[in-house]
């Protein structure tokens, strides 16, 4: 598993798509610093920057770029054959890749959103946002990793989920929030650091259970789907 983890991390940092991770977190951090330096009331910029940008855009988009790339890129270029020929249980392939995806996503997002939370309110809010974002990174990564194995257009479907389901429908159809990872993250962060800057719309027990179910369920789907791949990298 350590070999798979090393190969995945090296491949991820060696691809150009990794450069796509940097702009959004920097924009989040820059806006928070700018608003704080200008003395703008956190009540005016906090929700827009922390939730509207940080949790609704930066977290899922970074997770989408990484989650669909740790295995999907290998399927596209055919290098997945080298992994499939190894006598390894499929879970020993999926879990290290999920760990890399979730870890890199969490590290990329947690630092700027922690700083933004501190600038907007307090260290407690910053830590709450970073912790909740890390849990969200795991759930998003499991979802997007599974999508890369069940469809040839994982990025497109991922964007549909993030932009239409969580973004558009989430603002007008309250029932969709029950199946929104973004809402789970908000609820968990608000529970750890109650503040008027966050507005939870789902309960903490629901958010906790659903985050676990999404993470475990889509990880299981990815493992099962990988079992159906032949050495040619196609489903058998």
PDB file of C-alpha atoms in Angstrom:
ATOM      1  CA  UNK A   1       0.000   0.000   0.000  1.00  0.00           C
ATOM      2  CA  UNK A   2       2.889   2.366   0.712  1.00  0.00           C
ATOM      3  CA  UNK A   3       4.146   1.863  -2.850  1.00  0.00           C
ATOM      4  CA  UNK A   4       0.728   2.718  -4.304  1.00  0.00           C
ATOM      5  CA  UNK A   5       0.551   5.770  -2.067  1.00  0.00           C
ATOM      6  CA  UNK A   6       3.988   6.980  -3.184  1.00  0.00           C
ATOM      7  CA  UNK A   7       3.248   6.405  -6.869  1.00  0.00           C
ATOM      8  CA  UNK A   8      -0.089   8.219  -6.549  1.00  0.00           C
ATOM      9  CA  UNK A   9       1.400  11.202  -4.746  1.00  0.00           C
ATOM     10  CA  UNK A  10       4.300  11.453  -7.182  1.00  0.00           C
ATOM     11  CA  UNK A  11       1.960  11.223 -10.154  1.00  0.00           C
ATOM     12  CA  UNK A  12      -0.410  13.810  -8.721  1.00  0.00           C
ATOM     13  CA  UNK A  13       2.276  16.386  -7.996  1.00  0.00           C
ATOM     14  CA  UNK A  14       3.895  15.708 -11.341  1.00  0.00           C
ATOM     15  CA  UNK A  15       0.802  16.487 -13.393  1.00  0.00           C
ATOM     16  CA  UNK A  16      -0.134  19.912 -14.640  1.00  0.00           C
ATOM     17  CA  UNK A  17      -3.576  19.581 -13.108  1.00  0.00           C
ATOM     18  CA  UNK A  18      -1.951  20.053  -9.703  1.00  0.00           C
ATOM     19  CA  UNK A  19      -1.256  23.663 -10.697  1.00  0.00           C
ATOM     20  CA  UNK A  20      -5.022  24.128 -10.985  1.00  0.00           C
ATOM     21  CA  UNK A  21      -5.263  23.662  -7.220  1.00  0.00           C
ATOM     22  CA  UNK A  22      -3.407  26.834  -6.329  1.00  0.00           C
ATOM     23  CA  UNK A  23      -5.515  29.770  -7.648  1.00  0.00           C
ATOM     24  CA  UNK A  24      -8.749  29.136  -5.733  1.00  0.00           C
ATOM     25  CA  UNK A  25      -7.192  28.750  -2.253  1.00  0.00           C
ATOM     26  CA  UNK A  26      -5.074  31.843  -2.914  1.00  0.00           C
ATOM     27  CA  UNK A  27      -8.170  33.825  -3.924  1.00  0.00           C
ATOM     28  CA  UNK A  28      -9.921  32.710  -0.735  1.00  0.00           C
ATOM     29  CA  UNK A  29      -6.973  33.724   1.395  1.00  0.00           C
ATOM     30  CA  UNK A  30      -6.464  36.992  -0.468  1.00  0.00           C
ATOM     31  CA  UNK A  31     -10.087  38.079  -0.121  1.00  0.00           C
ATOM     32  CA  UNK A  32     -10.101  37.346   3.605  1.00  0.00           C
ATOM     33  CA  UNK A  33      -6.880  39.306   4.153  1.00  0.00           C
ATOM     34  CA  UNK A  34      -8.120  42.192   2.004  1.00  0.00           C
ATOM     35  CA  UNK A  35     -11.465  42.466   3.790  1.00  0.00           C
ATOM     36  CA  UNK A  36      -9.816  42.318   7.196  1.00  0.00           C
ATOM     37  CA  UNK A  37      -7.179  44.929   6.258  1.00  0.00           C
ATOM     38  CA  UNK A  38      -9.873  47.280   4.958  1.00  0.00           C
ATOM     39  CA  UNK A  39     -11.807  46.961   8.206  1.00  0.00           C
ATOM     40  CA  UNK A  40     -14.932  45.526   6.582  1.00  0.00           C
ATOM     41  CA  UNK A  41     -17.428  44.073   9.056  1.00  0.00           C
ATOM     42  CA  UNK A  42     -16.997  40.257   9.123  1.00  0.00           C
ATOM     43  CA  UNK A  43     -20.769  39.954   9.087  1.00  0.00           C
ATOM     44  CA  UNK A  44     -20.709  41.391   5.579  1.00  0.00           C
ATOM     45  CA  UNK A  45     -17.894  39.378   4.051  1.00  0.00           C
ATOM     46  CA  UNK A  46     -17.671  36.306   6.288  1.00  0.00           C
ATOM     47  CA  UNK A  47     -20.579  34.252   4.888  1.00  0.00           C
ATOM     48  CA  UNK A  48     -19.686  35.070   1.283  1.00  0.00           C
ATOM     49  CA  UNK A  49     -15.996  34.228   1.657  1.00  0.00           C
ATOM     50  CA  UNK A  50     -16.137  31.339   4.134  1.00  0.00           C
ATOM     51  CA  UNK A  51     -19.234  29.584   2.824  1.00  0.00           C
ATOM     52  CA  UNK A  52     -19.976  31.032  -0.602  1.00  0.00           C
ATOM     53  CA  UNK A  53     -16.381  30.683  -1.774  1.00  0.00           C
ATOM     54  CA  UNK A  54     -14.530  28.450   0.667  1.00  0.00           C
ATOM     55  CA  UNK A  55     -16.992  25.634   1.328  1.00  0.00           C
ATOM     56  CA  UNK A  56     -19.166  25.932  -1.773  1.00  0.00           C
ATOM     57  CA  UNK A  57     -16.440  26.367  -4.399  1.00  0.00           C
ATOM     58  CA  UNK A  58     -12.853  25.868  -3.221  1.00  0.00           C
ATOM     59  CA  UNK A  59     -13.398  22.639  -1.259  1.00  0.00           C
ATOM     60  CA  UNK A  60     -15.491  20.706  -3.814  1.00  0.00           C
ATOM     61  CA  UNK A  61     -13.583  21.942  -6.881  1.00  0.00           C
ATOM     62  CA  UNK A  62     -10.185  21.046  -5.391  1.00  0.00           C
ATOM     63  CA  UNK A  63     -11.585  17.660  -4.349  1.00  0.00           C
ATOM     64  CA  UNK A  64     -12.976  17.174  -7.854  1.00  0.00           C
ATOM     65  CA  UNK A  65      -9.656  17.926  -9.542  1.00  0.00           C
ATOM     66  CA  UNK A  66      -7.737  15.590  -7.250  1.00  0.00           C
ATOM     67  CA  UNK A  67     -10.357  12.891  -6.703  1.00  0.00           C
ATOM     68  CA  UNK A  68     -10.967  12.290 -10.393  1.00  0.00           C
ATOM     69  CA  UNK A  69      -7.241  12.392 -11.114  1.00  0.00           C
ATOM     70  CA  UNK A  70      -5.689   9.911  -8.687  1.00  0.00           C
ATOM     71  CA  UNK A  71      -7.097   6.953 -10.611  1.00  0.00           C
ATOM     72  CA  UNK A  72      -9.078   8.405 -13.496  1.00  0.00           C
ATOM     73  CA  UNK A  73      -5.981   9.810 -15.185  1.00  0.00           C
ATOM     74  CA  UNK A  74      -4.333   6.378 -15.038  1.00  0.00           C
ATOM     75  CA  UNK A  75      -7.391   4.852 -16.664  1.00  0.00           C
ATOM     76  CA  UNK A  76      -7.342   7.458 -19.417  1.00  0.00           C
ATOM     77  CA  UNK A  77      -3.662   7.047 -20.281  1.00  0.00           C
ATOM     78  CA  UNK A  78      -3.624   3.267 -19.840  1.00  0.00           C
ATOM     79  CA  UNK A  79      -1.086   3.138 -17.003  1.00  0.00           C
ATOM     80  CA  UNK A  80      -3.722   1.549 -14.764  1.00  0.00           C
ATOM     81  CA  UNK A  81      -2.753  -1.735 -16.469  1.00  0.00           C
ATOM     82  CA  UNK A  82       0.484  -1.832 -14.458  1.00  0.00           C
ATOM     83  CA  UNK A  83      -1.500  -1.628 -11.238  1.00  0.00           C
ATOM     84  CA  UNK A  84      -4.136  -4.144 -12.262  1.00  0.00           C
ATOM     85  CA  UNK A  85      -1.506  -6.760 -13.095  1.00  0.00           C
ATOM     86  CA  UNK A  86      -0.200  -6.710  -9.528  1.00  0.00           C
ATOM     87  CA  UNK A  87      -1.579  -9.454  -7.252  1.00  0.00           C
ATOM     88  CA  UNK A  88      -3.188  -6.974  -4.909  1.00  0.00           C
ATOM     89  CA  UNK A  89      -6.720  -6.905  -3.502  1.00  0.00           C
ATOM     90  CA  UNK A  90      -8.540  -3.981  -5.082  1.00  0.00           C
ATOM     91  CA  UNK A  91      -9.057  -2.311  -1.714  1.00  0.00           C
ATOM     92  CA  UNK A  92      -5.280  -2.043  -1.366  1.00  0.00           C
ATOM     93  CA  UNK A  93      -5.321   0.048  -4.537  1.00  0.00           C
ATOM     94  CA  UNK A  94      -8.360   2.205  -3.818  1.00  0.00           C
ATOM     95  CA  UNK A  95      -7.679   3.053  -0.167  1.00  0.00           C
ATOM     96  CA  UNK A  96      -4.175   4.518  -0.672  1.00  0.00           C
ATOM     97  CA  UNK A  97      -5.427   6.581  -3.597  1.00  0.00           C
ATOM     98  CA  UNK A  98      -8.360   7.808  -1.539  1.00  0.00           C
ATOM     99  CA  UNK A  99      -6.004   8.666   1.315  1.00  0.00           C
ATOM    100  CA  UNK A 100      -3.800  10.725  -1.002  1.00  0.00           C
ATOM    101  CA  UNK A 101      -6.789  12.476  -2.574  1.00  0.00           C
ATOM    102  CA  UNK A 102      -8.414  13.300   0.757  1.00  0.00           C
ATOM    103  CA  UNK A 103      -5.120  14.285   2.383  1.00  0.00           C
ATOM    104  CA  UNK A 104      -3.986  16.620  -0.378  1.00  0.00           C
ATOM    105  CA  UNK A 105      -7.464  18.148  -0.661  1.00  0.00           C
ATOM    106  CA  UNK A 106      -7.672  18.693   3.085  1.00  0.00           C
ATOM    107  CA  UNK A 107      -4.206  20.246   3.264  1.00  0.00           C
ATOM    108  CA  UNK A 108      -4.871  22.507   0.280  1.00  0.00           C
ATOM    109  CA  UNK A 109      -8.172  23.787   1.639  1.00  0.00           C
ATOM    110  CA  UNK A 110      -7.735  23.632   5.423  1.00  0.00           C
ATOM    111  CA  UNK A 111      -4.886  26.145   5.646  1.00  0.00           C
ATOM    112  CA  UNK A 112      -6.528  29.056   3.776  1.00  0.00           C
ATOM    113  CA  UNK A 113      -9.952  28.427   5.288  1.00  0.00           C
ATOM    114  CA  UNK A 114      -8.406  28.279   8.773  1.00  0.00           C
ATOM    115  CA  UNK A 115      -6.742  31.645   8.218  1.00  0.00           C
ATOM    116  CA  UNK A 116      -9.959  33.072   6.786  1.00  0.00           C
ATOM    117  CA  UNK A 117     -11.902  31.817   9.805  1.00  0.00           C
ATOM    118  CA  UNK A 118      -9.417  33.390  12.210  1.00  0.00           C
ATOM    119  CA  UNK A 119      -9.574  36.700  10.362  1.00  0.00           C
ATOM    120  CA  UNK A 120     -13.373  36.624  10.298  1.00  0.00           C
ATOM    121  CA  UNK A 121     -13.990  35.599  13.890  1.00  0.00           C
ATOM    122  CA  UNK A 122     -11.626  33.519  16.009  1.00  0.00           C
ATOM    123  CA  UNK A 123      -9.123  30.685  16.183  1.00  0.00           C
ATOM    124  CA  UNK A 124     -11.965  28.415  17.270  1.00  0.00           C
ATOM    125  CA  UNK A 125     -13.892  29.124  14.079  1.00  0.00           C
ATOM    126  CA  UNK A 126     -10.751  28.629  12.012  1.00  0.00           C
ATOM    127  CA  UNK A 127     -10.096  25.230  13.587  1.00  0.00           C
ATOM    128  CA  UNK A 128     -13.752  24.222  13.210  1.00  0.00           C
ATOM    129  CA  UNK A 129     -13.738  25.126   9.534  1.00  0.00           C
ATOM    130  CA  UNK A 130     -10.452  23.299   8.934  1.00  0.00           C
ATOM    131  CA  UNK A 131     -11.658  20.152  10.710  1.00  0.00           C
ATOM    132  CA  UNK A 132     -15.038  20.130   8.971  1.00  0.00           C
ATOM    133  CA  UNK A 133     -13.356  20.796   5.626  1.00  0.00           C
ATOM    134  CA  UNK A 134     -11.079  17.795   6.192  1.00  0.00           C
ATOM    135  CA  UNK A 135     -14.101  15.559   6.763  1.00  0.00           C
ATOM    136  CA  UNK A 136     -15.726  17.065   3.699  1.00  0.00           C
ATOM    137  CA  UNK A 137     -12.549  16.394   1.728  1.00  0.00           C
ATOM    138  CA  UNK A 138     -12.837  12.698   2.576  1.00  0.00           C
ATOM    139  CA  UNK A 139     -16.495  12.519   1.525  1.00  0.00           C
ATOM    140  CA  UNK A 140     -15.971  14.486  -1.695  1.00  0.00           C
ATOM    141  CA  UNK A 141     -12.860  12.472  -2.567  1.00  0.00           C
ATOM    142  CA  UNK A 142     -14.687   9.165  -2.113  1.00  0.00           C
ATOM    143  CA  UNK A 143     -17.514  10.414  -4.327  1.00  0.00           C
ATOM    144  CA  UNK A 144     -15.299  11.730  -7.106  1.00  0.00           C
ATOM    145  CA  UNK A 145     -12.954   8.731  -7.013  1.00  0.00           C
ATOM    146  CA  UNK A 146     -15.967   6.458  -7.484  1.00  0.00           C
ATOM    147  CA  UNK A 147     -17.226   8.631 -10.346  1.00  0.00           C
ATOM    148  CA  UNK A 148     -13.891   8.231 -12.134  1.00  0.00           C
ATOM    149  CA  UNK A 149     -14.504   4.478 -12.144  1.00  0.00           C
ATOM    150  CA  UNK A 150     -18.165   4.420 -13.159  1.00  0.00           C
ATOM    151  CA  UNK A 151     -18.169   7.002 -15.962  1.00  0.00           C
ATOM    152  CA  UNK A 152     -15.901   8.391 -18.649  1.00  0.00           C
ATOM    153  CA  UNK A 153     -17.002  11.933 -17.760  1.00  0.00           C
ATOM    154  CA  UNK A 154     -16.350  12.144 -14.001  1.00  0.00           C
ATOM    155  CA  UNK A 155     -15.413  15.837 -14.049  1.00  0.00           C
ATOM    156  CA  UNK A 156     -18.617  16.769 -15.868  1.00  0.00           C
ATOM    157  CA  UNK A 157     -20.813  14.776 -13.493  1.00  0.00           C
ATOM    158  CA  UNK A 158     -18.885  16.148 -10.530  1.00  0.00           C
ATOM    159  CA  UNK A 159     -19.515  19.702 -11.704  1.00  0.00           C
ATOM    160  CA  UNK A 160     -23.207  18.895 -12.140  1.00  0.00           C
ATOM    161  CA  UNK A 161     -23.337  17.735  -8.522  1.00  0.00           C
ATOM    162  CA  UNK A 162     -21.405  20.712  -7.152  1.00  0.00           C
ATOM    163  CA  UNK A 163     -22.839  23.511  -9.283  1.00  0.00           C
ATOM    164  CA  UNK A 164     -26.377  22.347  -9.964  1.00  0.00           C
ATOM    165  CA  UNK A 165     -27.318  19.999  -7.131  1.00  0.00           C
ATOM    166  CA  UNK A 166     -25.495  21.718  -4.263  1.00  0.00           C
ATOM    167  CA  UNK A 167     -25.394  25.216  -5.735  1.00  0.00           C
ATOM    168  CA  UNK A 168     -28.495  25.898  -7.794  1.00  0.00           C
ATOM    169  CA  UNK A 169     -31.033  23.405  -6.466  1.00  0.00           C
ATOM    170  CA  UNK A 170     -29.668  23.726  -2.955  1.00  0.00           C
ATOM    171  CA  UNK A 171     -30.751  27.362  -2.887  1.00  0.00           C
ATOM    172  CA  UNK A 172     -34.299  26.703  -4.047  1.00  0.00           C
ATOM    173  CA  UNK A 173     -35.219  23.125  -3.120  1.00  0.00           C
ATOM    174  CA  UNK A 174     -34.666  22.496   0.572  1.00  0.00           C
ATOM    175  CA  UNK A 175     -34.928  18.718   0.197  1.00  0.00           C
ATOM    176  CA  UNK A 176     -31.701  18.577  -1.829  1.00  0.00           C
ATOM    177  CA  UNK A 177     -29.701  19.766   1.168  1.00  0.00           C
ATOM    178  CA  UNK A 178     -30.137  16.388   2.831  1.00  0.00           C
ATOM    179  CA  UNK A 179     -27.877  14.963   0.108  1.00  0.00           C
ATOM    180  CA  UNK A 180     -25.372  17.820   0.083  1.00  0.00           C
ATOM    181  CA  UNK A 181     -21.843  17.297   1.390  1.00  0.00           C
ATOM    182  CA  UNK A 182     -21.481  21.071   1.531  1.00  0.00           C
ATOM    183  CA  UNK A 183     -24.342  21.276   4.033  1.00  0.00           C
ATOM    184  CA  UNK A 184     -22.810  18.513   6.155  1.00  0.00           C
ATOM    185  CA  UNK A 185     -19.572  20.494   6.389  1.00  0.00           C
ATOM    186  CA  UNK A 186     -21.393  23.705   7.331  1.00  0.00           C
ATOM    187  CA  UNK A 187     -23.420  21.922  10.012  1.00  0.00           C
ATOM    188  CA  UNK A 188     -20.345  20.301  11.561  1.00  0.00           C
ATOM    189  CA  UNK A 189     -18.350  23.538  11.552  1.00  0.00           C
ATOM    190  CA  UNK A 190     -21.257  25.489  13.061  1.00  0.00           C
ATOM    191  CA  UNK A 191     -21.618  22.901  15.814  1.00  0.00           C
ATOM    192  CA  UNK A 192     -17.923  23.114  16.722  1.00  0.00           C
ATOM    193  CA  UNK A 193     -17.878  26.931  16.627  1.00  0.00           C
ATOM    194  CA  UNK A 194     -21.380  28.433  16.767  1.00  0.00           C
ATOM    195  CA  UNK A 195     -21.395  31.800  15.028  1.00  0.00           C
ATOM    196  CA  UNK A 196     -23.743  33.942  12.989  1.00  0.00           C
ATOM    197  CA  UNK A 197     -21.374  33.644  10.047  1.00  0.00           C
ATOM    198  CA  UNK A 198     -22.496  30.060   9.370  1.00  0.00           C
ATOM    199  CA  UNK A 199     -26.077  28.978   8.839  1.00  0.00           C
ATOM    200  CA  UNK A 200     -26.630  25.248   9.184  1.00  0.00           C
ATOM    201  CA  UNK A 201     -29.697  23.823   7.453  1.00  0.00           C
ATOM    202  CA  UNK A 202     -29.273  20.158   8.412  1.00  0.00           C
ATOM    203  CA  UNK A 203     -28.882  18.650  11.864  1.00  0.00           C
ATOM    204  CA  UNK A 204     -25.505  17.631  13.233  1.00  0.00           C
ATOM    205  CA  UNK A 205     -26.495  13.951  13.707  1.00  0.00           C
ATOM    206  CA  UNK A 206     -27.674  13.812  10.092  1.00  0.00           C
ATOM    207  CA  UNK A 207     -24.505  15.523   8.881  1.00  0.00           C
ATOM    208  CA  UNK A 208     -22.299  13.129  10.850  1.00  0.00           C
ATOM    209  CA  UNK A 209     -24.098   9.979   9.714  1.00  0.00           C
ATOM    210  CA  UNK A 210     -24.351  11.056   6.079  1.00  0.00           C
ATOM    211  CA  UNK A 211     -20.691  12.089   5.911  1.00  0.00           C
ATOM    212  CA  UNK A 212     -19.720   8.625   7.124  1.00  0.00           C
ATOM    213  CA  UNK A 213     -22.167   6.899   4.774  1.00  0.00           C
ATOM    214  CA  UNK A 214     -20.987   8.854   1.749  1.00  0.00           C
ATOM    215  CA  UNK A 215     -17.331   8.187   2.557  1.00  0.00           C
ATOM    216  CA  UNK A 216     -17.782   4.471   3.201  1.00  0.00           C
ATOM    217  CA  UNK A 217     -20.430   3.874   0.562  1.00  0.00           C
ATOM    218  CA  UNK A 218     -18.599   5.434  -2.368  1.00  0.00           C
ATOM    219  CA  UNK A 219     -15.312   3.881  -1.276  1.00  0.00           C
ATOM    220  CA  UNK A 220     -17.015   0.499  -1.379  1.00  0.00           C
ATOM    221  CA  UNK A 221     -18.466   1.303  -4.793  1.00  0.00           C
ATOM    222  CA  UNK A 222     -15.007   2.234  -6.093  1.00  0.00           C
ATOM    223  CA  UNK A 223     -13.491  -1.018  -4.801  1.00  0.00           C
ATOM    224  CA  UNK A 224     -16.280  -3.090  -6.285  1.00  0.00           C
ATOM    225  CA  UNK A 225     -16.064  -1.251  -9.598  1.00  0.00           C
ATOM    226  CA  UNK A 226     -12.301  -1.709  -9.825  1.00  0.00           C
ATOM    227  CA  UNK A 227     -12.785  -5.452  -9.370  1.00  0.00           C
ATOM    228  CA  UNK A 228     -14.719  -5.489 -12.659  1.00  0.00           C
ATOM    229  CA  UNK A 229     -11.786  -3.986 -14.587  1.00  0.00           C
ATOM    230  CA  UNK A 230      -9.801  -6.323 -16.783  1.00  0.00           C
ATOM    231  CA  UNK A 231      -6.082  -5.987 -17.451  1.00  0.00           C
ATOM    232  CA  UNK A 232      -6.952  -3.842 -20.472  1.00  0.00           C
ATOM    233  CA  UNK A 233      -8.369  -1.254 -18.102  1.00  0.00           C
ATOM    234  CA  UNK A 234     -11.944  -1.750 -19.283  1.00  0.00           C
ATOM    235  CA  UNK A 235     -14.847  -3.299 -17.456  1.00  0.00           C
ATOM    236  CA  UNK A 236     -15.171  -6.979 -17.992  1.00  0.00           C
TER     237      UNK A 236
END
